[in-house]
Amino acid sequence: MREAYHVELEQLADRLAAMSVQVADAMEQATKALLEADLGLAEQVISNDAKVDDARADCEEKAYALLALQAPVATDLRTVLAAIHAAESLERMGDLALHVAKAARRRHPEAVLPEAVRAYFAEMGTVAVRLARKTEQIIKTKDVEAARELETDDDQVDDIHRHLFTVLMNREWPHGVAAAVDVTLLGRFYERFADHAVSVARRMVFVVTGKMPGYGTSEDL
């Protein structure tokens, strides 16, 4: 029975890792759709979002079943609780990729982004996808150091996001209010995507150490 139980825990982690792949692919495709005004790719991201929602529901169902039937304690309990929270964060990452794809679809056949900011979004997209792919490995390995290193990548997204505001606040911004609103919202989507990836990594640190990073110790993520 205990062996079967631990197999179920491993399967739960596998489901979370698979969700990380899904949302990484979604953001990669959504960013390409955004930069290239690719309607077909945007539609693909939009239609695939239901699969991410289904994956979250499946993870939560399995996790609650383990809580009810196995009454886990210590590390096992932390694993199940972390899975519930991580599934929520991963589903939100899928939603944020969806928002990017919808922006590309809404403005098609026109480009959403002015040329002046395209490079910033290309870089944010690259970093965001890298975060999600690293998250997959962290879920699989429970590598605490790798989880803590994710913060550096997140800082890159934060820095670009802040710089976008200086671009938008320039009096010589020539692209109008609608473009400024699009850039503001899209920048926020990428920034939140990265934050959720860090949140998942923190949950994995919690599983291993029993402490939730980010709350006032020198060892925080």
mmCIF file of the C-alpha atoms, coordinates in Angstrom:
data_MODEL
# 
_entry.id   MODEL 
# 
loop_
_atom_site.group_PDB 
_atom_site.id 
_atom_site.type_symbol 
_atom_site.label_atom_id 
_atom_site.label_alt_id 
_atom_site.label_comp_id 
_atom_site.label_asym_id 
_atom_site.label_entity_id 
_atom_site.label_seq_id 
_atom_site.pdbx_PDB_ins_code 
_atom_site.Cartn_x 
_atom_site.Cartn_y 
_atom_site.Cartn_z 
_atom_site.occupancy 
_atom_site.B_iso_or_equiv 
_atom_site.pdbx_formal_charge 
_atom_site.auth_seq_id 
_atom_site.auth_comp_id 
_atom_site.auth_asym_id 
_atom_site.auth_atom_id 
_atom_site.pdbx_PDB_model_num 
ATOM 1   C CA . MET A 1 1   ? 0.000  0.000  0.000   1.00 0.00 ? 1   MET A CA 1 
ATOM 2   C CA . ARG A 1 2   ? 2.754  2.460  0.907   1.00 0.00 ? 2   ARG A CA 1 
ATOM 3   C CA . GLU A 1 3   ? 4.591  1.723  -2.334  1.00 0.00 ? 3   GLU A CA 1 
ATOM 4   C CA . ALA A 1 4   ? 1.419  2.393  -4.331  1.00 0.00 ? 4   ALA A CA 1 
ATOM 5   C CA . TYR A 1 5   ? 0.897  5.583  -2.358  1.00 0.00 ? 5   TYR A CA 1 
ATOM 6   C CA . HIS A 1 6   ? 4.359  6.907  -3.209  1.00 0.00 ? 6   HIS A CA 1 
ATOM 7   C CA . VAL A 1 7   ? 3.804  6.005  -6.844  1.00 0.00 ? 7   VAL A CA 1 
ATOM 8   C CA . GLU A 1 8   ? 0.715  8.234  -6.728  1.00 0.00 ? 8   GLU A CA 1 
ATOM 9   C CA . LEU A 1 9   ? 2.792  11.060 -5.265  1.00 0.00 ? 9   LEU A CA 1 
ATOM 10  C CA . GLU A 1 10  ? 5.297  10.685 -8.090  1.00 0.00 ? 10  GLU A CA 1 
ATOM 11  C CA . GLN A 1 11  ? 2.499  10.700 -10.636 1.00 0.00 ? 11  GLN A CA 1 
ATOM 12  C CA . LEU A 1 12  ? 1.190  13.905 -9.115  1.00 0.00 ? 12  LEU A CA 1 
ATOM 13  C CA . ALA A 1 13  ? 4.602  15.524 -9.593  1.00 0.00 ? 13  ALA A CA 1 
ATOM 14  C CA . ASP A 1 14  ? 4.682  14.240 -13.171 1.00 0.00 ? 14  ASP A CA 1 
ATOM 15  C CA . ARG A 1 15  ? 1.334  15.921 -13.847 1.00 0.00 ? 15  ARG A CA 1 
ATOM 16  C CA . LEU A 1 16  ? 2.658  19.222 -12.524 1.00 0.00 ? 16  LEU A CA 1 
ATOM 17  C CA . ALA A 1 17  ? 5.805  18.920 -14.637 1.00 0.00 ? 17  ALA A CA 1 
ATOM 18  C CA . ALA A 1 18  ? 3.649  18.263 -17.699 1.00 0.00 ? 18  ALA A CA 1 
ATOM 19  C CA . MET A 1 19  ? 1.626  21.394 -16.899 1.00 0.00 ? 19  MET A CA 1 
ATOM 20  C CA . SER A 1 20  ? 4.884  23.372 -16.855 1.00 0.00 ? 20  SER A CA 1 
ATOM 21  C CA . VAL A 1 21  ? 5.626  22.137 -20.361 1.00 0.00 ? 21  VAL A CA 1 
ATOM 22  C CA . GLN A 1 22  ? 2.123  23.101 -21.490 1.00 0.00 ? 22  GLN A CA 1 
ATOM 23  C CA . VAL A 1 23  ? 2.360  26.662 -20.207 1.00 0.00 ? 23  VAL A CA 1 
ATOM 24  C CA . ALA A 1 24  ? 5.928  27.093 -21.502 1.00 0.00 ? 24  ALA A CA 1 
ATOM 25  C CA . ASP A 1 25  ? 4.773  26.032 -24.968 1.00 0.00 ? 25  ASP A CA 1 
ATOM 26  C CA . ALA A 1 26  ? 1.737  28.299 -24.694 1.00 0.00 ? 26  ALA A CA 1 
ATOM 27  C CA . MET A 1 27  ? 3.794  31.382 -23.835 1.00 0.00 ? 27  MET A CA 1 
ATOM 28  C CA . GLU A 1 28  ? 6.362  30.580 -26.519 1.00 0.00 ? 28  GLU A CA 1 
ATOM 29  C CA . GLN A 1 29  ? 3.628  30.320 -29.139 1.00 0.00 ? 29  GLN A CA 1 
ATOM 30  C CA . ALA A 1 30  ? 1.729  33.347 -27.812 1.00 0.00 ? 30  ALA A CA 1 
ATOM 31  C CA . THR A 1 31  ? 4.878  35.479 -27.958 1.00 0.00 ? 31  THR A CA 1 
ATOM 32  C CA . LYS A 1 32  ? 5.535  34.417 -31.540 1.00 0.00 ? 32  LYS A CA 1 
ATOM 33  C CA . ALA A 1 33  ? 1.926  35.206 -32.433 1.00 0.00 ? 33  ALA A CA 1 
ATOM 34  C CA . LEU A 1 34  ? 2.310  38.615 -30.796 1.00 0.00 ? 34  LEU A CA 1 
ATOM 35  C CA . LEU A 1 35  ? 5.558  39.497 -32.546 1.00 0.00 ? 35  LEU A CA 1 
ATOM 36  C CA . GLU A 1 36  ? 4.617  38.114 -35.965 1.00 0.00 ? 36  GLU A CA 1 
ATOM 37  C CA . ALA A 1 37  ? 0.854  38.881 -35.985 1.00 0.00 ? 37  ALA A CA 1 
ATOM 38  C CA . ASP A 1 38  ? 0.274  35.154 -36.525 1.00 0.00 ? 38  ASP A CA 1 
ATOM 39  C CA . LEU A 1 39  ? -3.473 34.592 -36.169 1.00 0.00 ? 39  LEU A CA 1 
ATOM 40  C CA . GLY A 1 40  ? -3.304 30.829 -36.598 1.00 0.00 ? 40  GLY A CA 1 
ATOM 41  C CA . LEU A 1 41  ? -0.791 30.468 -33.770 1.00 0.00 ? 41  LEU A CA 1 
ATOM 42  C CA . ALA A 1 42  ? -2.826 32.769 -31.527 1.00 0.00 ? 42  ALA A CA 1 
ATOM 43  C CA . GLU A 1 43  ? -5.924 30.649 -32.142 1.00 0.00 ? 43  GLU A CA 1 
ATOM 44  C CA . GLN A 1 44  ? -3.946 27.514 -31.293 1.00 0.00 ? 44  GLN A CA 1 
ATOM 45  C CA . VAL A 1 45  ? -2.937 28.937 -27.905 1.00 0.00 ? 45  VAL A CA 1 
ATOM 46  C CA . ILE A 1 46  ? -6.501 30.008 -27.219 1.00 0.00 ? 46  ILE A CA 1 
ATOM 47  C CA . SER A 1 47  ? -7.977 26.608 -28.052 1.00 0.00 ? 47  SER A CA 1 
ATOM 48  C CA . ASN A 1 48  ? -5.324 24.733 -26.068 1.00 0.00 ? 48  ASN A CA 1 
ATOM 49  C CA . ASP A 1 49  ? -5.993 26.677 -22.870 1.00 0.00 ? 49  ASP A CA 1 
ATOM 50  C CA . ALA A 1 50  ? -8.803 24.293 -21.955 1.00 0.00 ? 50  ALA A CA 1 
ATOM 51  C CA . LYS A 1 51  ? -6.219 21.510 -21.713 1.00 0.00 ? 51  LYS A CA 1 
ATOM 52  C CA . VAL A 1 52  ? -4.324 23.467 -19.059 1.00 0.00 ? 52  VAL A CA 1 
ATOM 53  C CA . ASP A 1 53  ? -7.546 24.017 -17.129 1.00 0.00 ? 53  ASP A CA 1 
ATOM 54  C CA . ASP A 1 54  ? -8.304 20.308 -17.320 1.00 0.00 ? 54  ASP A CA 1 
ATOM 55  C CA . ALA A 1 55  ? -4.791 19.473 -16.119 1.00 0.00 ? 55  ALA A CA 1 
ATOM 56  C CA . ARG A 1 56  ? -5.224 21.682 -13.070 1.00 0.00 ? 56  ARG A CA 1 
ATOM 57  C CA . ALA A 1 57  ? -8.542 20.051 -12.250 1.00 0.00 ? 57  ALA A CA 1 
ATOM 58  C CA . ASP A 1 58  ? -6.964 16.617 -12.580 1.00 0.00 ? 58  ASP A CA 1 
ATOM 59  C CA . CYS A 1 59  ? -4.044 17.550 -10.306 1.00 0.00 ? 59  CYS A CA 1 
ATOM 60  C CA . GLU A 1 60  ? -6.350 18.952 -7.667  1.00 0.00 ? 60  GLU A CA 1 
ATOM 61  C CA . GLU A 1 61  ? -8.644 15.927 -7.804  1.00 0.00 ? 61  GLU A CA 1 
ATOM 62  C CA . LYS A 1 62  ? -5.690 13.576 -7.290  1.00 0.00 ? 62  LYS A CA 1 
ATOM 63  C CA . ALA A 1 63  ? -4.252 15.727 -4.506  1.00 0.00 ? 63  ALA A CA 1 
ATOM 64  C CA . TYR A 1 64  ? -7.507 15.955 -2.562  1.00 0.00 ? 64  TYR A CA 1 
ATOM 65  C CA . ALA A 1 65  ? -8.006 12.205 -2.946  1.00 0.00 ? 65  ALA A CA 1 
ATOM 66  C CA . LEU A 1 66  ? -4.572 11.611 -1.418  1.00 0.00 ? 66  LEU A CA 1 
ATOM 67  C CA . LEU A 1 67  ? -5.415 13.941 1.467   1.00 0.00 ? 67  LEU A CA 1 
ATOM 68  C CA . ALA A 1 68  ? -8.696 12.167 2.119   1.00 0.00 ? 68  ALA A CA 1 
ATOM 69  C CA . LEU A 1 69  ? -7.582 8.573  1.701   1.00 0.00 ? 69  LEU A CA 1 
ATOM 70  C CA . GLN A 1 70  ? -3.951 8.561  2.850   1.00 0.00 ? 70  GLN A CA 1 
ATOM 71  C CA . ALA A 1 71  ? -3.842 11.281 5.541   1.00 0.00 ? 71  ALA A CA 1 
ATOM 72  C CA . PRO A 1 72  ? -0.247 12.201 4.615   1.00 0.00 ? 72  PRO A CA 1 
ATOM 73  C CA . VAL A 1 73  ? 2.111  13.778 7.158   1.00 0.00 ? 73  VAL A CA 1 
ATOM 74  C CA . ALA A 1 74  ? 5.468  15.575 7.121   1.00 0.00 ? 74  ALA A CA 1 
ATOM 75  C CA . THR A 1 75  ? 7.113  15.681 3.663   1.00 0.00 ? 75  THR A CA 1 
ATOM 76  C CA . ASP A 1 76  ? 4.260  13.785 2.019   1.00 0.00 ? 76  ASP A CA 1 
ATOM 77  C CA . LEU A 1 77  ? 1.736  16.289 3.328   1.00 0.00 ? 77  LEU A CA 1 
ATOM 78  C CA . ARG A 1 78  ? 3.874  19.179 2.124   1.00 0.00 ? 78  ARG A CA 1 
ATOM 79  C CA . THR A 1 79  ? 4.109  17.516 -1.295  1.00 0.00 ? 79  THR A CA 1 
ATOM 80  C CA . VAL A 1 80  ? 0.344  17.282 -1.655  1.00 0.00 ? 80  VAL A CA 1 
ATOM 81  C CA . LEU A 1 81  ? -0.307 20.815 -0.403  1.00 0.00 ? 81  LEU A CA 1 
ATOM 82  C CA . ALA A 1 82  ? 2.419  22.219 -2.652  1.00 0.00 ? 82  ALA A CA 1 
ATOM 83  C CA . ALA A 1 83  ? 0.890  20.403 -5.622  1.00 0.00 ? 83  ALA A CA 1 
ATOM 84  C CA . ILE A 1 84  ? -2.487 22.068 -5.028  1.00 0.00 ? 84  ILE A CA 1 
ATOM 85  C CA . HIS A 1 85  ? -0.929 25.537 -4.907  1.00 0.00 ? 85  HIS A CA 1 
ATOM 86  C CA . ALA A 1 86  ? 1.457  24.853 -7.795  1.00 0.00 ? 86  ALA A CA 1 
ATOM 87  C CA . ALA A 1 87  ? -1.368 23.639 -10.030 1.00 0.00 ? 87  ALA A CA 1 
ATOM 88  C CA . GLU A 1 88  ? -3.186 26.920 -9.408  1.00 0.00 ? 88  GLU A CA 1 
ATOM 89  C CA . SER A 1 89  ? -0.094 28.980 -10.297 1.00 0.00 ? 89  SER A CA 1 
ATOM 90  C CA . LEU A 1 90  ? 0.549  26.940 -13.432 1.00 0.00 ? 90  LEU A CA 1 
ATOM 91  C CA . GLU A 1 91  ? -3.055 27.346 -14.543 1.00 0.00 ? 91  GLU A CA 1 
ATOM 92  C CA . ARG A 1 92  ? -2.697 31.113 -14.077 1.00 0.00 ? 92  ARG A CA 1 
ATOM 93  C CA . MET A 1 93  ? 0.449  31.029 -16.231 1.00 0.00 ? 93  MET A CA 1 
ATOM 94  C CA . GLY A 1 94  ? -1.631 29.375 -18.932 1.00 0.00 ? 94  GLY A CA 1 
ATOM 95  C CA . ASP A 1 95  ? -4.234 32.115 -18.581 1.00 0.00 ? 95  ASP A CA 1 
ATOM 96  C CA . LEU A 1 96  ? -1.580 34.801 -18.973 1.00 0.00 ? 96  LEU A CA 1 
ATOM 97  C CA . ALA A 1 97  ? -0.294 33.188 -22.168 1.00 0.00 ? 97  ALA A CA 1 
ATOM 98  C CA . LEU A 1 98  ? -3.926 33.092 -23.288 1.00 0.00 ? 98  LEU A CA 1 
ATOM 99  C CA . HIS A 1 99  ? -4.240 36.851 -22.684 1.00 0.00 ? 99  HIS A CA 1 
ATOM 100 C CA . VAL A 1 100 ? -1.167 37.479 -24.851 1.00 0.00 ? 100 VAL A CA 1 
ATOM 101 C CA . ALA A 1 101 ? -2.632 35.347 -27.637 1.00 0.00 ? 101 ALA A CA 1 
ATOM 102 C CA . LYS A 1 102 ? -5.979 37.127 -27.399 1.00 0.00 ? 102 LYS A CA 1 
ATOM 103 C CA . ALA A 1 103 ? -4.233 40.489 -27.759 1.00 0.00 ? 103 ALA A CA 1 
ATOM 104 C CA . ALA A 1 104 ? -2.568 39.243 -30.941 1.00 0.00 ? 104 ALA A CA 1 
ATOM 105 C CA . ARG A 1 105 ? -5.923 38.037 -32.258 1.00 0.00 ? 105 ARG A CA 1 
ATOM 106 C CA . ARG A 1 106 ? -7.746 41.223 -31.312 1.00 0.00 ? 106 ARG A CA 1 
ATOM 107 C CA . ARG A 1 107 ? -5.391 43.473 -33.287 1.00 0.00 ? 107 ARG A CA 1 
ATOM 108 C CA . HIS A 1 108 ? -4.927 41.151 -36.275 1.00 0.00 ? 108 HIS A CA 1 
ATOM 109 C CA . PRO A 1 109 ? -3.966 41.797 -39.041 1.00 0.00 ? 109 PRO A CA 1 
ATOM 110 C CA . GLU A 1 110 ? -2.253 44.791 -37.448 1.00 0.00 ? 110 GLU A CA 1 
ATOM 111 C CA . ALA A 1 111 ? 0.748  44.305 -35.178 1.00 0.00 ? 111 ALA A CA 1 
ATOM 112 C CA . VAL A 1 112 ? -0.025 44.882 -31.508 1.00 0.00 ? 112 VAL A CA 1 
ATOM 113 C CA . LEU A 1 113 ? 3.387  46.242 -30.588 1.00 0.00 ? 113 LEU A CA 1 
ATOM 114 C CA . PRO A 1 114 ? 5.089  49.362 -31.938 1.00 0.00 ? 114 PRO A CA 1 
ATOM 115 C CA . GLU A 1 115 ? 8.553  48.675 -33.300 1.00 0.00 ? 115 GLU A CA 1 
ATOM 116 C CA . ALA A 1 116 ? 10.097 50.627 -30.407 1.00 0.00 ? 116 ALA A CA 1 
ATOM 117 C CA . VAL A 1 117 ? 9.085  47.986 -27.835 1.00 0.00 ? 117 VAL A CA 1 
ATOM 118 C CA . ARG A 1 118 ? 9.167  44.745 -29.823 1.00 0.00 ? 118 ARG A CA 1 
ATOM 119 C CA . ALA A 1 119 ? 12.667 43.798 -28.680 1.00 0.00 ? 119 ALA A CA 1 
ATOM 120 C CA . TYR A 1 120 ? 11.657 44.169 -25.033 1.00 0.00 ? 120 TYR A CA 1 
ATOM 121 C CA . PHE A 1 121 ? 8.773  41.757 -25.466 1.00 0.00 ? 121 PHE A CA 1 
ATOM 122 C CA . ALA A 1 122 ? 10.889 39.320 -27.429 1.00 0.00 ? 122 ALA A CA 1 
ATOM 123 C CA . GLU A 1 123 ? 13.323 39.236 -24.508 1.00 0.00 ? 123 GLU A CA 1 
ATOM 124 C CA . MET A 1 124 ? 10.584 38.974 -21.876 1.00 0.00 ? 124 MET A CA 1 
ATOM 125 C CA . GLY A 1 125 ? 9.056  36.116 -23.819 1.00 0.00 ? 125 GLY A CA 1 
ATOM 126 C CA . THR A 1 126 ? 12.370 34.284 -24.008 1.00 0.00 ? 126 THR A CA 1 
ATOM 127 C CA . VAL A 1 127 ? 12.991 34.652 -20.279 1.00 0.00 ? 127 VAL A CA 1 
ATOM 128 C CA . ALA A 1 128 ? 9.407  33.747 -19.336 1.00 0.00 ? 128 ALA A CA 1 
ATOM 129 C CA . VAL A 1 129 ? 9.557  30.539 -21.373 1.00 0.00 ? 129 VAL A CA 1 
ATOM 130 C CA . ARG A 1 130 ? 12.931 29.694 -19.856 1.00 0.00 ? 130 ARG A CA 1 
ATOM 131 C CA . LEU A 1 131 ? 11.450 30.146 -16.375 1.00 0.00 ? 131 LEU A CA 1 
ATOM 132 C CA . ALA A 1 132 ? 8.613  27.761 -17.147 1.00 0.00 ? 132 ALA A CA 1 
ATOM 133 C CA . ARG A 1 133 ? 10.961 25.140 -18.570 1.00 0.00 ? 133 ARG A CA 1 
ATOM 134 C CA . LYS A 1 134 ? 13.238 25.410 -15.541 1.00 0.00 ? 134 LYS A CA 1 
ATOM 135 C CA . THR A 1 135 ? 10.168 25.011 -13.358 1.00 0.00 ? 135 THR A CA 1 
ATOM 136 C CA . GLU A 1 136 ? 9.484  21.671 -15.005 1.00 0.00 ? 136 GLU A CA 1 
ATOM 137 C CA . GLN A 1 137 ? 12.928 20.444 -13.993 1.00 0.00 ? 137 GLN A CA 1 
ATOM 138 C CA . ILE A 1 138 ? 12.628 21.826 -10.465 1.00 0.00 ? 138 ILE A CA 1 
ATOM 139 C CA . ILE A 1 139 ? 9.361  19.954 -9.981  1.00 0.00 ? 139 ILE A CA 1 
ATOM 140 C CA . LYS A 1 140 ? 11.013 16.754 -11.153 1.00 0.00 ? 140 LYS A CA 1 
ATOM 141 C CA . THR A 1 141 ? 14.253 17.096 -9.189  1.00 0.00 ? 141 THR A CA 1 
ATOM 142 C CA . LYS A 1 142 ? 13.209 19.151 -6.120  1.00 0.00 ? 142 LYS A CA 1 
ATOM 143 C CA . ASP A 1 143 ? 16.499 21.009 -6.624  1.00 0.00 ? 143 ASP A CA 1 
ATOM 144 C CA . VAL A 1 144 ? 16.482 23.774 -4.002  1.00 0.00 ? 144 VAL A CA 1 
ATOM 145 C CA . GLU A 1 145 ? 19.438 25.673 -5.470  1.00 0.00 ? 145 GLU A CA 1 
ATOM 146 C CA . ALA A 1 146 ? 17.897 25.659 -8.939  1.00 0.00 ? 146 ALA A CA 1 
ATOM 147 C CA . ALA A 1 147 ? 14.667 26.941 -7.425  1.00 0.00 ? 147 ALA A CA 1 
ATOM 148 C CA . ARG A 1 148 ? 16.504 29.800 -5.752  1.00 0.00 ? 148 ARG A CA 1 
ATOM 149 C CA . GLU A 1 149 ? 18.328 30.646 -8.978  1.00 0.00 ? 149 GLU A CA 1 
ATOM 150 C CA . LEU A 1 150 ? 14.975 31.210 -10.665 1.00 0.00 ? 150 LEU A CA 1 
ATOM 151 C CA . GLU A 1 151 ? 14.827 34.560 -8.893  1.00 0.00 ? 151 GLU A CA 1 
ATOM 152 C CA . THR A 1 152 ? 17.622 35.894 -11.109 1.00 0.00 ? 152 THR A CA 1 
ATOM 153 C CA . ASP A 1 153 ? 15.631 35.181 -14.258 1.00 0.00 ? 153 ASP A CA 1 
ATOM 154 C CA . ASP A 1 154 ? 12.557 36.744 -12.683 1.00 0.00 ? 154 ASP A CA 1 
ATOM 155 C CA . ASP A 1 155 ? 14.578 39.894 -11.975 1.00 0.00 ? 155 ASP A CA 1 
ATOM 156 C CA . GLN A 1 156 ? 15.297 40.188 -15.704 1.00 0.00 ? 156 GLN A CA 1 
ATOM 157 C CA . VAL A 1 157 ? 11.582 40.287 -16.473 1.00 0.00 ? 157 VAL A CA 1 
ATOM 158 C CA . ASP A 1 158 ? 10.985 42.800 -13.677 1.00 0.00 ? 158 ASP A CA 1 
ATOM 159 C CA . ASP A 1 159 ? 13.741 45.060 -14.992 1.00 0.00 ? 159 ASP A CA 1 
ATOM 160 C CA . ILE A 1 160 ? 12.346 45.042 -18.531 1.00 0.00 ? 160 ILE A CA 1 
ATOM 161 C CA . HIS A 1 161 ? 8.840  45.598 -17.219 1.00 0.00 ? 161 HIS A CA 1 
ATOM 162 C CA . ARG A 1 162 ? 9.964  48.661 -15.259 1.00 0.00 ? 162 ARG A CA 1 
ATOM 163 C CA . HIS A 1 163 ? 11.882 50.014 -18.249 1.00 0.00 ? 163 HIS A CA 1 
ATOM 164 C CA . LEU A 1 164 ? 8.747  49.811 -20.392 1.00 0.00 ? 164 LEU A CA 1 
ATOM 165 C CA . PHE A 1 165 ? 7.174  52.439 -18.161 1.00 0.00 ? 165 PHE A CA 1 
ATOM 166 C CA . THR A 1 166 ? 9.994  54.860 -18.894 1.00 0.00 ? 166 THR A CA 1 
ATOM 167 C CA . VAL A 1 167 ? 9.403  54.308 -22.602 1.00 0.00 ? 167 VAL A CA 1 
ATOM 168 C CA . LEU A 1 168 ? 5.667  54.876 -22.231 1.00 0.00 ? 168 LEU A CA 1 
ATOM 169 C CA . MET A 1 169 ? 6.101  58.003 -20.091 1.00 0.00 ? 169 MET A CA 1 
ATOM 170 C CA . ASN A 1 170 ? 8.360  59.646 -22.645 1.00 0.00 ? 170 ASN A CA 1 
ATOM 171 C CA . ARG A 1 171 ? 6.638  62.770 -23.912 1.00 0.00 ? 171 ARG A CA 1 
ATOM 172 C CA . GLU A 1 172 ? 7.674  61.835 -27.405 1.00 0.00 ? 172 GLU A CA 1 
ATOM 173 C CA . TRP A 1 173 ? 5.720  58.538 -27.378 1.00 0.00 ? 173 TRP A CA 1 
ATOM 174 C CA . PRO A 1 174 ? 4.129  58.753 -30.829 1.00 0.00 ? 174 PRO A CA 1 
ATOM 175 C CA . HIS A 1 175 ? 1.896  55.683 -30.872 1.00 0.00 ? 175 HIS A CA 1 
ATOM 176 C CA . GLY A 1 176 ? -1.219 56.891 -29.072 1.00 0.00 ? 176 GLY A CA 1 
ATOM 177 C CA . VAL A 1 177 ? -3.237 55.773 -26.080 1.00 0.00 ? 177 VAL A CA 1 
ATOM 178 C CA . ALA A 1 178 ? -4.447 52.414 -27.447 1.00 0.00 ? 178 ALA A CA 1 
ATOM 179 C CA . ALA A 1 179 ? -0.898 51.213 -28.075 1.00 0.00 ? 179 ALA A CA 1 
ATOM 180 C CA . ALA A 1 180 ? 0.180  52.443 -24.644 1.00 0.00 ? 180 ALA A CA 1 
ATOM 181 C CA . VAL A 1 181 ? -2.641 50.479 -23.013 1.00 0.00 ? 181 VAL A CA 1 
ATOM 182 C CA . ASP A 1 182 ? -1.703 47.345 -24.968 1.00 0.00 ? 182 ASP A CA 1 
ATOM 183 C CA . VAL A 1 183 ? 1.950  47.629 -23.975 1.00 0.00 ? 183 VAL A CA 1 
ATOM 184 C CA . THR A 1 184 ? 1.064  48.215 -20.316 1.00 0.00 ? 184 THR A CA 1 
ATOM 185 C CA . LEU A 1 185 ? -1.251 45.215 -20.122 1.00 0.00 ? 185 LEU A CA 1 
ATOM 186 C CA . LEU A 1 186 ? 1.051  42.897 -22.046 1.00 0.00 ? 186 LEU A CA 1 
ATOM 187 C CA . GLY A 1 187 ? 4.020  43.843 -19.912 1.00 0.00 ? 187 GLY A CA 1 
ATOM 188 C CA . ARG A 1 188 ? 1.991  42.999 -16.850 1.00 0.00 ? 188 ARG A CA 1 
ATOM 189 C CA . PHE A 1 189 ? 1.046  39.602 -18.296 1.00 0.00 ? 189 PHE A CA 1 
ATOM 190 C CA . TYR A 1 190 ? 4.704  38.648 -18.738 1.00 0.00 ? 190 TYR A CA 1 
ATOM 191 C CA . GLU A 1 191 ? 5.660  39.982 -15.320 1.00 0.00 ? 191 GLU A CA 1 
ATOM 192 C CA . ARG A 1 192 ? 2.914  37.962 -13.615 1.00 0.00 ? 192 ARG A CA 1 
ATOM 193 C CA . PHE A 1 193 ? 3.778  34.830 -15.630 1.00 0.00 ? 193 PHE A CA 1 
ATOM 194 C CA . ALA A 1 194 ? 7.329  35.012 -14.276 1.00 0.00 ? 194 ALA A CA 1 
ATOM 195 C CA . ASP A 1 195 ? 6.089  35.648 -10.730 1.00 0.00 ? 195 ASP A CA 1 
ATOM 196 C CA . HIS A 1 196 ? 3.913  32.531 -10.841 1.00 0.00 ? 196 HIS A CA 1 
ATOM 197 C CA . ALA A 1 197 ? 6.873  30.447 -12.017 1.00 0.00 ? 197 ALA A CA 1 
ATOM 198 C CA . VAL A 1 198 ? 8.823  31.658 -8.981  1.00 0.00 ? 198 VAL A CA 1 
ATOM 199 C CA . SER A 1 199 ? 5.842  30.807 -6.785  1.00 0.00 ? 199 SER A CA 1 
ATOM 200 C CA . VAL A 1 200 ? 5.896  27.214 -8.041  1.00 0.00 ? 200 VAL A CA 1 
ATOM 201 C CA . ALA A 1 201 ? 9.642  27.020 -7.356  1.00 0.00 ? 201 ALA A CA 1 
ATOM 202 C CA . ARG A 1 202 ? 9.062  28.271 -3.823  1.00 0.00 ? 202 ARG A CA 1 
ATOM 203 C CA . ARG A 1 203 ? 6.542  25.495 -3.263  1.00 0.00 ? 203 ARG A CA 1 
ATOM 204 C CA . MET A 1 204 ? 9.192  22.960 -4.188  1.00 0.00 ? 204 MET A CA 1 
ATOM 205 C CA . VAL A 1 205 ? 11.596 24.526 -1.672  1.00 0.00 ? 205 VAL A CA 1 
ATOM 206 C CA . PHE A 1 206 ? 8.823  24.189 0.903   1.00 0.00 ? 206 PHE A CA 1 
ATOM 207 C CA . VAL A 1 207 ? 8.468  20.492 0.108   1.00 0.00 ? 207 VAL A CA 1 
ATOM 208 C CA . VAL A 1 208 ? 12.168 19.867 0.711   1.00 0.00 ? 208 VAL A CA 1 
ATOM 209 C CA . THR A 1 209 ? 12.909 22.208 3.632   1.00 0.00 ? 209 THR A CA 1 
ATOM 210 C CA . GLY A 1 210 ? 9.564  22.619 5.366   1.00 0.00 ? 210 GLY A CA 1 
ATOM 211 C CA . LYS A 1 211 ? 9.978  26.396 5.125   1.00 0.00 ? 211 LYS A CA 1 
ATOM 212 C CA . MET A 1 212 ? 8.222  28.671 2.669   1.00 0.00 ? 212 MET A CA 1 
ATOM 213 C CA . PRO A 1 213 ? 10.848 31.030 1.165   1.00 0.00 ? 213 PRO A CA 1 
ATOM 214 C CA . GLY A 1 214 ? 10.165 34.703 0.739   1.00 0.00 ? 214 GLY A CA 1 
ATOM 215 C CA . TYR A 1 215 ? 9.175  35.503 4.284   1.00 0.00 ? 215 TYR A CA 1 
ATOM 216 C CA . GLY A 1 216 ? 11.998 37.205 6.048   1.00 0.00 ? 216 GLY A CA 1 
ATOM 217 C CA . THR A 1 217 ? 15.051 34.923 6.287   1.00 0.00 ? 217 THR A CA 1 
ATOM 218 C CA . SER A 1 218 ? 18.450 35.241 4.690   1.00 0.00 ? 218 SER A CA 1 
ATOM 219 C CA . GLU A 1 219 ? 17.848 31.883 3.006   1.00 0.00 ? 219 GLU A CA 1 
ATOM 220 C CA . ASP A 1 220 ? 14.785 33.103 1.172   1.00 0.00 ? 220 ASP A CA 1 
ATOM 221 C CA . LEU A 1 221 ? 14.439 32.636 -2.549  1.00 0.00 ? 221 LEU A CA 1 
# 
